Amino acid sequence: MSWIREGELNLIEKLSANILKAGPMPKHVAFIMDGNRRYARKRHVERQEGHTQGFDKLAETLRWCLNLSIHEVTVYAFSIENFKRSKDEVDGLMELAKQKFIRLLQEQENLEKHGVCIRVLGDLTLLPLDLQQHIARAVVATRTHNKCFLNVCFAYTSRHEIANAVREMAWGVEQGLIKSSDVSEALLGHCLYSSNSPNPDLLIRTSGEVRLSDFLLWQTSHSCLVFQSVLWPEYSFWNLCDAILQYQLNHRPLQKARDQHREEQALQQHEADRACVADLLQHHGNGKPLDAQRRQEALLNYTASREERVQDFLGALQHKRDSFLTDLTSQAALA
């Protein structure tokens, strides 16, 4: 089954899509694709068949999203907690993932046609080396595409992601790239695996479960959360439309909360910069108080130097992550 299915919506689907598009549309949708195993039990088939059907449904859902002008999708493909499942099931999921990433590499022309950029978010070091290499090749091969984005959370939990972001900031301080005073809520957000993406507008979980299961906890604080009872392999275009309608009904208060949070973050950063400047002036001044103009100049200079440090650090962090993937692709080429 192809990652990206070709094909248009039928007449009724097109009409419904056009009606939805008259309202505010989510640009980024996240899915917790839950219910594959229950689907397999319901249909009296092997668990692996349920997971395969779940991937096929992802491909179909991506087609719907493209037709609805939703250009970024994030999916919860494999949680770190899933390693606790039986060895047979975990091995089957690893093999399925390997097959699908190999297939993706065979579809580069189609991915380039649609401009699809594949990102894999998670701790790849927890995966078998051959799967790491296939993932790295897929990510590197599509990294310059910029029309639409598919983020696959694999070997992922949100708590692991946040803890890793803290370690990255600690690394930046140790390397002398940033100061401890540069650490902030905003900087932590830029150190997450998802730092290259805007936060999801809409998060959908299927199968009737009403919890996030450690998925995008940081990123979805101002997202519309929709819980649907349908099992993932049975998901339909109309289920997606229903979720988008719920997003539209809640769009205004969500947007207001996002804007307010953005303003609060900016204010917190400004106050933190002022505190740092006051501390510097106290320790390095000549004992004479500066007038308001000089204090403002000192604040502007400090802010500019902090922003430069942060950008240099984020550039170094991105280079470190890119090098990890490039090294994996080189290993795969030599294998």
Short mmCIF file of C-alpha atoms in Angstrom, two decimals:
data_model
loop_
_atom_site.label_atom_id
_atom_site.label_comp_id
_atom_site.label_asym_id
_atom_site.label_seq_id
_atom_site.Cartn_x
_atom_site.Cartn_y
_atom_site.Cartn_z
CA MET A 1 0.00 0.00 0.00
CA SER A 2 1.35 3.41 -1.03
CA TRP A 3 1.99 6.11 1.57
CA ILE A 4 0.19 8.67 -0.59
CA ARG A 5 -2.95 7.53 -2.39
CA GLU A 6 -3.89 9.21 -5.61
CA GLY A 7 -7.48 10.17 -6.26
CA GLU A 8 -10.05 12.88 -5.78
CA LEU A 9 -13.01 13.07 -3.44
CA ASN A 10 -16.39 12.01 -4.80
CA LEU A 11 -19.05 14.62 -5.55
CA ILE A 12 -20.73 14.58 -2.12
CA GLU A 13 -17.35 14.62 -0.35
CA LYS A 14 -16.20 17.56 -2.50
CA LEU A 15 -19.37 19.49 -1.72
CA SER A 16 -18.93 18.84 2.01
CA ALA A 17 -15.26 19.78 1.84
CA ASN A 18 -16.08 23.09 0.15
CA ILE A 19 -18.66 23.89 2.84
CA LEU A 20 -16.10 23.15 5.57
CA LYS A 21 -13.46 25.26 3.83
CA ALA A 22 -15.75 28.28 4.11
CA GLY A 23 -14.88 28.29 7.82
CA PRO A 24 -11.54 28.29 9.64
CA MET A 25 -9.61 25.14 8.73
CA PRO A 26 -6.91 23.45 10.80
CA LYS A 27 -3.52 23.64 9.15
CA HIS A 28 -1.98 20.91 11.31
CA VAL A 29 -3.87 17.83 12.52
CA ALA A 30 -2.51 15.17 14.88
CA PHE A 31 -3.89 11.63 15.14
CA ILE A 32 -3.68 9.02 17.88
CA MET A 33 -4.46 6.06 15.64
CA ASP A 34 -5.98 3.79 18.28
CA GLY A 35 -8.00 0.61 17.83
CA ASN A 36 -5.96 -1.61 15.51
CA ARG A 37 -5.86 -4.54 17.94
CA ARG A 38 -9.54 -4.26 18.82
CA TYR A 39 -10.32 -4.13 15.10
CA ALA A 40 -8.36 -7.37 14.62
CA ARG A 41 -10.31 -9.08 17.43
CA LYS A 42 -13.59 -7.78 16.00
CA ARG A 43 -12.75 -9.17 12.56
CA HIS A 44 -11.20 -12.38 13.96
CA VAL A 45 -7.87 -11.76 12.23
CA GLU A 46 -4.27 -11.67 13.47
CA ARG A 47 -3.08 -8.56 15.34
CA GLN A 48 -0.54 -7.92 12.61
CA GLU A 49 -3.36 -7.69 10.07
CA GLY A 50 -5.01 -5.06 12.27
CA HIS A 51 -1.81 -3.00 12.25
CA THR A 52 -1.50 -3.40 8.48
CA GLN A 53 -5.08 -2.21 8.02
CA GLY A 54 -4.23 0.72 10.29
CA PHE A 55 -1.38 1.78 8.00
CA ASP A 56 -3.65 1.51 4.98
CA LYS A 57 -6.13 3.80 6.73
CA LEU A 58 -3.34 6.31 7.35
CA ALA A 59 -2.60 6.45 3.63
CA GLU A 60 -6.29 7.05 2.91
CA THR A 61 -6.55 9.71 5.62
CA LEU A 62 -3.53 11.56 4.19
CA ARG A 63 -5.37 11.73 0.86
CA TRP A 64 -8.40 13.26 2.57
CA CYS A 65 -6.20 15.78 4.34
CA LEU A 66 -4.55 16.81 1.08
CA ASN A 67 -7.98 17.34 -0.49
CA LEU A 68 -9.02 19.41 2.54
CA SER A 69 -5.89 21.59 2.26
CA ILE A 70 -4.52 20.28 5.55
CA HIS A 71 -0.80 20.42 4.84
CA GLU A 72 0.65 19.00 8.05
CA VAL A 73 -0.24 15.75 9.81
CA THR A 74 1.36 14.18 12.88
CA VAL A 75 0.63 10.56 13.81
CA TYR A 76 1.40 8.51 16.93
CA ALA A 77 2.80 5.40 15.28
CA PHE A 78 4.72 3.70 18.10
CA SER A 79 5.01 4.69 21.74
CA ILE A 80 8.03 3.81 23.86
CA GLU A 81 5.46 2.13 26.11
CA ASN A 82 4.66 -0.25 23.24
CA PHE A 83 8.02 -1.97 23.80
CA LYS A 84 6.31 -3.58 26.83
CA ARG A 85 4.03 -5.59 24.53
CA SER A 86 4.80 -9.20 23.63
CA LYS A 87 8.03 -9.82 21.72
CA ASP A 88 6.11 -11.24 18.76
CA GLU A 89 3.93 -8.14 18.45
CA VAL A 90 6.86 -5.71 18.84
CA ASP A 91 8.94 -7.65 16.29
CA GLY A 92 5.95 -7.61 13.93
CA LEU A 93 5.55 -3.85 14.30
CA MET A 94 9.28 -3.29 13.67
CA GLU A 95 9.09 -5.45 10.54
CA LEU A 96 5.96 -3.63 9.32
CA ALA A 97 7.67 -0.27 9.87
CA LYS A 98 10.74 -1.45 7.98
CA GLN A 99 8.62 -2.60 5.03
CA LYS A 100 6.73 0.71 4.93
CA PHE A 101 9.88 2.86 5.02
CA ILE A 102 11.44 0.72 2.29
CA ARG A 103 8.25 1.26 0.27
CA LEU A 104 8.47 4.99 0.96
CA LEU A 105 11.99 5.08 -0.49
CA GLN A 106 10.59 3.44 -3.64
CA GLU A 107 7.97 6.20 -3.92
CA GLN A 108 10.28 9.19 -3.98
CA GLU A 109 8.93 10.41 -7.32
CA ASN A 110 5.37 10.50 -5.96
CA LEU A 111 6.51 12.17 -2.72
CA GLU A 112 8.42 14.78 -4.72
CA LYS A 113 5.37 15.37 -6.93
CA HIS A 114 3.27 16.21 -3.85
CA GLY A 115 6.18 17.89 -2.06
CA VAL A 116 5.81 15.62 0.98
CA CYS A 117 8.43 16.02 3.71
CA ILE A 118 8.67 13.05 6.07
CA ARG A 119 9.89 13.65 9.62
CA VAL A 120 10.24 10.95 12.26
CA LEU A 121 9.99 12.23 15.83
CA GLY A 122 11.30 10.08 18.66
CA ASP A 123 14.36 8.38 20.09
CA LEU A 124 15.62 6.43 17.09
CA THR A 125 18.43 4.88 19.16
CA LEU A 126 15.80 2.62 20.77
CA LEU A 127 15.08 0.99 17.39
CA PRO A 128 16.92 -1.80 15.52
CA LEU A 129 19.83 -0.39 13.53
CA ASP A 130 18.46 -1.43 10.13
CA LEU A 131 15.16 0.34 10.86
CA GLN A 132 17.06 3.44 12.03
CA GLN A 133 18.88 3.46 8.69
CA HIS A 134 15.72 3.10 6.59
CA ILE A 135 14.09 5.92 8.57
CA ALA A 136 17.15 8.15 8.17
CA ARG A 137 17.22 7.58 4.41
CA ALA A 138 13.53 8.48 4.11
CA VAL A 139 13.92 11.64 6.20
CA VAL A 140 17.06 12.79 4.38
CA ALA A 141 15.55 12.04 0.95
CA THR A 142 12.49 14.24 1.59
CA ARG A 143 13.90 16.96 3.86
CA THR A 144 13.88 19.62 1.12
CA HIS A 145 10.19 19.05 0.24
CA ASN A 146 8.00 21.83 1.62
CA LYS A 147 4.43 21.54 0.32
CA CYS A 148 3.12 19.22 3.03
CA PHE A 149 4.55 17.48 6.05
CA LEU A 150 4.01 14.09 7.67
CA ASN A 151 5.45 13.75 11.17
CA VAL A 152 5.64 10.12 12.34
CA CYS A 153 6.09 9.78 16.11
CA PHE A 154 8.00 6.53 16.50
CA ALA A 155 9.71 5.34 19.71
CA TYR A 156 8.11 8.44 21.22
CA THR A 157 6.50 9.68 24.38
CA SER A 158 5.99 13.31 25.29
CA ARG A 159 7.74 12.99 28.65
CA HIS A 160 10.77 11.45 26.94
CA GLU A 161 10.73 14.30 24.40
CA ILE A 162 10.57 16.99 27.12
CA ALA A 163 13.34 15.32 29.14
CA ASN A 164 15.46 15.18 25.98
CA ALA A 165 14.83 18.89 25.33
CA VAL A 166 16.10 19.67 28.85
CA ARG A 167 19.23 17.61 28.15
CA GLU A 168 19.76 19.51 24.90
CA MET A 169 19.64 22.84 26.72
CA ALA A 170 22.06 21.50 29.35
CA TRP A 171 24.37 20.46 26.49
CA GLY A 172 24.14 24.00 25.09
CA VAL A 173 25.16 25.49 28.44
CA GLU A 174 28.04 22.98 28.83
CA GLN A 175 29.29 23.83 25.34
CA GLY A 176 29.17 27.54 26.11
CA LEU A 177 26.63 28.16 23.35
CA ILE A 178 24.02 29.59 25.72
CA LYS A 179 23.93 30.83 29.31
CA SER A 180 21.79 29.24 31.99
CA SER A 181 19.82 32.51 32.07
CA ASP A 182 18.86 31.91 28.41
CA VAL A 183 16.84 28.83 29.35
CA SER A 184 13.12 29.54 29.05
CA GLU A 185 9.78 27.96 28.21
CA ALA A 186 10.11 29.20 24.64
CA LEU A 187 13.63 27.78 24.26
CA LEU A 188 12.50 24.39 25.57
CA GLY A 189 9.78 24.39 22.90
CA HIS A 190 12.44 25.00 20.24
CA CYS A 191 14.42 21.98 21.53
CA LEU A 192 11.55 19.49 21.14
CA TYR A 193 11.60 16.90 18.35
CA SER A 194 8.71 18.85 16.78
CA SER A 195 10.53 22.19 16.76
CA ASN A 196 10.26 22.53 12.97
CA SER A 197 6.46 22.35 13.09
CA PRO A 198 3.72 24.65 14.37
CA ASN A 199 1.69 23.18 17.21
CA PRO A 200 -1.32 21.10 16.09
CA ASP A 201 -4.60 22.96 15.68
CA LEU A 202 -6.59 19.76 16.11
CA LEU A 203 -5.82 16.45 17.82
CA ILE A 204 -8.01 13.42 17.10
CA ARG A 205 -8.01 10.15 19.04
CA THR A 206 -10.01 7.19 17.82
CA SER A 207 -11.37 4.06 19.57
CA GLY A 208 -13.28 5.85 22.33
CA GLU A 209 -10.33 6.35 24.70
CA VAL A 210 -10.32 9.84 26.24
CA ARG A 211 -6.68 10.30 27.19
CA LEU A 212 -3.57 11.56 25.39
CA SER A 213 -1.33 8.60 26.34
CA ASP A 214 1.78 10.79 26.60
CA PHE A 215 1.40 12.24 23.09
CA LEU A 216 2.30 15.87 22.31
CA LEU A 217 1.49 17.03 25.85
CA TRP A 218 3.53 20.23 25.45
CA GLN A 219 2.31 21.03 21.95
CA THR A 220 -1.45 20.55 22.43
CA SER A 221 -2.10 22.85 25.40
CA HIS A 222 -4.09 25.13 23.09
CA SER A 223 -5.31 22.57 20.54
CA CYS A 224 -8.85 21.34 19.97
CA LEU A 225 -9.05 17.78 21.33
CA VAL A 226 -11.59 15.46 19.71
CA PHE A 227 -12.21 11.90 20.94
CA GLN A 228 -14.12 9.62 18.57
CA SER A 229 -15.43 6.10 19.25
CA VAL A 230 -14.64 4.65 15.82
CA LEU A 231 -11.74 2.17 15.59
CA TRP A 232 -8.86 3.55 13.53
CA PRO A 233 -9.02 1.05 10.61
CA GLU A 234 -12.73 1.95 10.25
CA TYR A 235 -12.11 5.70 10.20
CA SER A 236 -14.00 7.55 7.46
CA PHE A 237 -13.96 10.87 5.65
CA TRP A 238 -17.10 11.79 7.58
CA ASN A 239 -15.40 11.15 10.92
CA LEU A 240 -12.69 13.59 9.86
CA CYS A 241 -15.29 16.16 8.79
CA ASP A 242 -17.01 15.84 12.17
CA ALA A 243 -13.73 16.51 13.97
CA ILE A 244 -13.02 19.55 11.80
CA LEU A 245 -16.52 20.88 12.50
CA GLN A 246 -15.83 20.59 16.24
CA TYR A 247 -12.59 22.52 15.70
CA GLN A 248 -14.47 25.26 13.86
CA LEU A 249 -17.04 25.57 16.64
CA ASN A 250 -14.21 26.10 19.15
CA HIS A 251 -11.86 28.08 16.94
CA ARG A 252 -12.41 31.54 18.43
CA PRO A 253 -11.69 30.71 22.12
CA LEU A 254 -8.74 28.52 21.07
CA GLN A 255 -7.24 31.32 19.00
CA LYS A 256 -7.77 33.77 21.85
CA ALA A 257 -5.99 31.43 24.28
CA ARG A 258 -3.07 31.01 21.84
CA ASP A 259 -2.69 34.75 21.36
CA GLN A 260 -2.85 35.35 25.10
CA HIS A 261 -0.21 32.70 25.76
CA ARG A 262 2.06 34.21 23.10
CA GLU A 263 1.76 37.63 24.70
CA GLU A 264 2.45 36.17 28.17
CA GLN A 265 5.56 34.39 26.87
CA ALA A 266 6.88 37.62 25.35
CA LEU A 267 6.23 39.49 28.59
CA GLN A 268 7.96 36.80 30.67
CA GLN A 269 11.00 36.94 28.38
CA HIS A 270 11.10 40.73 28.59
CA GLU A 271 10.97 40.62 32.39
CA ALA A 272 13.68 37.95 32.48
CA ASP A 273 15.92 40.11 30.25
CA ARG A 274 15.32 43.12 32.48
CA ALA A 275 16.26 41.11 35.57
CA CYS A 276 19.49 39.90 33.90
CA VAL A 277 20.42 43.45 32.86
CA ALA A 278 19.74 44.78 36.35
CA ASP A 279 21.97 42.06 37.80
CA LEU A 280 24.76 42.84 35.34
CA LEU A 281 24.59 46.56 36.05
CA GLN A 282 24.68 45.92 39.77
CA HIS A 283 27.81 43.76 39.53
CA HIS A 284 29.68 45.67 36.83
CA GLY A 285 28.49 49.24 37.31
CA ASN A 286 30.46 52.01 39.00
CA GLY A 287 27.88 52.50 41.68
CA LYS A 288 26.14 55.33 39.88
CA PRO A 289 22.58 54.66 38.70
CA LEU A 290 22.07 54.84 34.93
CA ASP A 291 19.43 57.07 33.46
CA ALA A 292 16.40 55.57 31.75
CA GLN A 293 17.85 55.91 28.23
CA ARG A 294 21.05 54.04 29.11
CA ARG A 295 19.14 51.32 30.92
CA GLN A 296 16.98 50.90 27.81
CA GLU A 297 20.08 50.73 25.60
CA ALA A 298 21.59 48.11 27.91
CA LEU A 299 18.37 46.10 27.75
CA LEU A 300 18.24 46.24 23.95
CA ASN A 301 21.90 45.19 23.69
CA TYR A 302 21.39 42.31 26.10
CA THR A 303 18.26 41.11 24.27
CA ALA A 304 20.06 41.20 20.92
CA SER A 305 23.04 39.23 22.29
CA ARG A 306 20.73 36.66 23.92
CA GLU A 307 18.77 36.17 20.69
CA GLU A 308 22.04 35.72 18.78
CA ARG A 309 23.27 33.14 21.29
CA VAL A 310 19.99 31.26 21.13
CA GLN A 311 19.97 31.20 17.33
CA ASP A 312 23.57 29.95 17.23
CA PHE A 313 22.69 27.23 19.75
CA LEU A 314 19.60 26.14 17.81
CA GLY A 315 21.68 26.04 14.63
CA ALA A 316 24.25 23.81 16.36
CA LEU A 317 21.48 21.58 17.72
CA GLN A 318 19.94 21.18 14.26
CA HIS A 319 23.37 20.38 12.83
CA LYS A 320 23.89 17.71 15.51
CA ARG A 321 20.53 16.12 14.67
CA ASP A 322 21.12 16.32 10.92
CA SER A 323 24.57 14.76 11.34
CA PHE A 324 23.07 11.83 13.25
CA LEU A 325 20.73 11.09 10.33
CA THR A 326 23.44 11.64 7.71
CA ASP A 327 25.77 9.23 9.52
CA LEU A 328 23.01 6.60 9.54
CA THR A 329 22.45 6.99 5.79
CA SER A 330 26.20 6.65 5.20
CA GLN A 331 26.26 3.45 7.26
CA ALA A 332 23.34 2.12 5.22
CA ALA A 333 25.15 2.90 1.95
CA LEU A 334 28.21 0.97 3.14
CA ALA A 335 26.21 -2.01 4.38
#
